[in-house]
Amino acid sequence: MKYIRFYFVSKSVLSILILILALMLADRALAAAKAAETKTVAVMPFGTLPVGDVSVDMTRIMTDAMKKHEFNVISQDALEGFLIQRRIRRPDFLDRAAIRAMGSVLKVDGFVTGSVDLIADGENPMVSMNAQMIDCVEGSVIWANSFSCTGADYATFLGLGKITSLRELVDIAVDELLKDLPDTLPGTGSLDSSSQSPFEIVRASFSPEVLRGGDSARLSIEVGEITGAVQNIRAFVLDNEIELTRQDGKYYSGAVTAPTVEGIYPLKIYVTDRWNRLFGVDAMASLTVHNSPPEIAVLFRQRLISPNNDGVNDKVLFFPEILKSNILQAWEVEITNGDGEVVRSENGIGVLPESFVWRGDNDQHKTVEDGTYFCQLFVEDKAGNRTSTKKEKIVVDTTRPEVTVSVAEANQEGITLALKADDVSQIDYWELIIYDTAGAEAARFGGRGDIPATLTSVVRETQNGLKQEGESLLAYSLEVRDVAGNRLQVEKEPLRPPQPEGIEATPEEKPEVWIEDF
């Protein structure tokens, strides 16, 4: 009996040990399976978008969101190095060979690409974006989605809950965009091959993607056959079918007229095979209708310049401000003269520069003449909506102030000076110093703004008064600067004595010369 009892105790212990070992092996197998399912991807640049006073780094936001979905994401530096080496500037330049090379070189299973079609701040912020995941083995689209929303979409019946923060709305849009993202990529064994479509939509795109209501766009579709041939393909925007033309077997194209109402309209594709099985594909592309022109302004620090290279007001600096806009396509700034002729212009594509500088030169890099000029900024968004700012006035003044100083009246009590200023621009600062007959400073005047017409000084006549053999014994120094930065400086010039009223200077008599002409 003792032997049997000992035998049963040993069997129980052995069973427990086997159970523990099985659990450990199961945990390791589960961890290995989870590690095998975790895939590495690259996130193509979505751009850093300036919105008002802030910049939204969409690439970083998409990267963080992919990590939340338990994807390993390679660094942007590694991706950028590969793209530079291959001279790939846009995802459009990635063909199947380049996609497979990306997977091999960067050790990624796929990559995410897409674009931000609309982002706007304000009381009712708006976000519209799309994304696709591309498999690096076959180069095919394995997932695609698009999403758009406004802050008002989340308001309740009483208006509560409306989102006014653009950053909060962007985070929500990205979460909604990626909510149907597959947990694994092809090759994990989680996909049932029997449920796969016999063909794939390799690419679908509108050109242009953003346009005004009623304008036309071109749809291009590329179909890849996997296990079967395409019997028929149909494409729709809303309930309107797009008539497609087949080219080279796997390419289809057609024209579509955009709806008139602003909004985002996804493309729907239906494909049938030779057994008349229907397969539907959504969110491969979308049309964005934008009818409102951008709202812009130009801010100036100062509007008067003196481009004479003296370091004072040699240039005018102005700042473009986007008040409300879709993503810009192009911009142009013009400087015109008083006759409406363009003397200086510059243009560009995409995002506006933070500031513009005009140094008072024309397109031939020569300084323009003094006068009044006008600055105007033109912009066009991706939809083709064009607008401009009002003409902003700029004054070019390179002429220094002209000021005359003379003695209007003199007596034993002092002298009264007459001053006359002539300048295109207003006087900013002036200073006048009077020196007596001994050369010492006798009086000092100065101030900001206009120069007075007369000044009275207590300088008295000494040493034969103000004249000595027709010359003044008093002197003055003068410094004047106008608001354009032009400067007049006079050092110890003699003061002109008063000219008696009604008496004009008698011209010098020339001696008569008699010429005898025979």
PDB file of N, CA and C in Angstrom, residues 129-132 143-147 177 283-284:
ATOM      1  N   MET A 129      -8.040  63.975 -45.850  1.00  0.00           N
ATOM      2  CA  MET A 129      -6.804  63.282 -46.188  1.00  0.00           C
ATOM      3  C   MET A 129      -7.104  61.870 -46.672  1.00  0.00           C
ATOM      4  N   ASN A 130      -6.121  61.278 -47.306  1.00  0.00           N
ATOM      5  CA  ASN A 130      -6.247  59.906 -47.775  1.00  0.00           C
ATOM      6  C   ASN A 130      -4.932  59.182 -47.565  1.00  0.00           C
ATOM      7  N   ALA A 131      -4.974  57.857 -47.546  1.00  0.00           N
ATOM      8  CA  ALA A 131      -3.767  57.054 -47.338  1.00  0.00           C
ATOM      9  C   ALA A 131      -3.938  55.697 -47.996  1.00  0.00           C
ATOM     10  N   GLN A 132      -2.811  55.107 -48.361  1.00  0.00           N
ATOM     11  CA  GLN A 132      -2.782  53.765 -48.933  1.00  0.00           C
ATOM     12  C   GLN A 132      -1.612  53.004 -48.329  1.00  0.00           C
ATOM     13  N   TRP A 143      -4.395  48.144 -48.850  1.00  0.00           N
ATOM     14  CA  TRP A 143      -5.374  48.869 -48.038  1.00  0.00           C
ATOM     15  C   TRP A 143      -5.387  50.310 -48.497  1.00  0.00           C
ATOM     16  N   ALA A 144      -6.559  50.916 -48.488  1.00  0.00           N
ATOM     17  CA  ALA A 144      -6.693  52.328 -48.846  1.00  0.00           C
ATOM     18  C   ALA A 144      -7.909  52.896 -48.143  1.00  0.00           C
ATOM     19  N   ASN A 145      -7.825  54.167 -47.809  1.00  0.00           N
ATOM     20  CA  ASN A 145      -8.955  54.812 -47.148  1.00  0.00           C
ATOM     21  C   ASN A 145      -8.803  56.318 -47.289  1.00  0.00           C
ATOM     22  N   SER A 146      -9.902  57.020 -47.135  1.00  0.00           N
ATOM     23  CA  SER A 146      -9.897  58.481 -47.099  1.00  0.00           C
ATOM     24  C   SER A 146     -10.898  58.931 -46.050  1.00  0.00           C
ATOM     25  N   PHE A 147     -10.652  60.111 -45.493  1.00  0.00           N
ATOM     26  CA  PHE A 147     -11.538  60.608 -44.439  1.00  0.00           C
ATOM     27  C   PHE A 147     -11.487  62.124 -44.442  1.00  0.00           C
ATOM     28  N   LEU A 177      -9.048  57.573 -40.097  1.00  0.00           N
ATOM     29  CA  LEU A 177      -8.466  57.131 -41.363  1.00  0.00           C
ATOM     30  C   LEU A 177      -7.866  55.734 -41.248  1.00  0.00           C
ATOM     31  N   ALA A 283     -12.592  53.815 -51.956  1.00  0.00           N
ATOM     32  CA  ALA A 283     -11.588  54.703 -51.347  1.00  0.00           C
ATOM     33  C   ALA A 283     -10.208  54.598 -51.979  1.00  0.00           C
ATOM     34  N   MET A 284     -10.139  54.170 -53.237  1.00  0.00           N
ATOM     35  CA  MET A 284      -8.849  54.176 -53.931  1.00  0.00           C
ATOM     36  C   MET A 284      -8.436  55.582 -54.337  1.00  0.00           C
TER      37      MET A 284
END
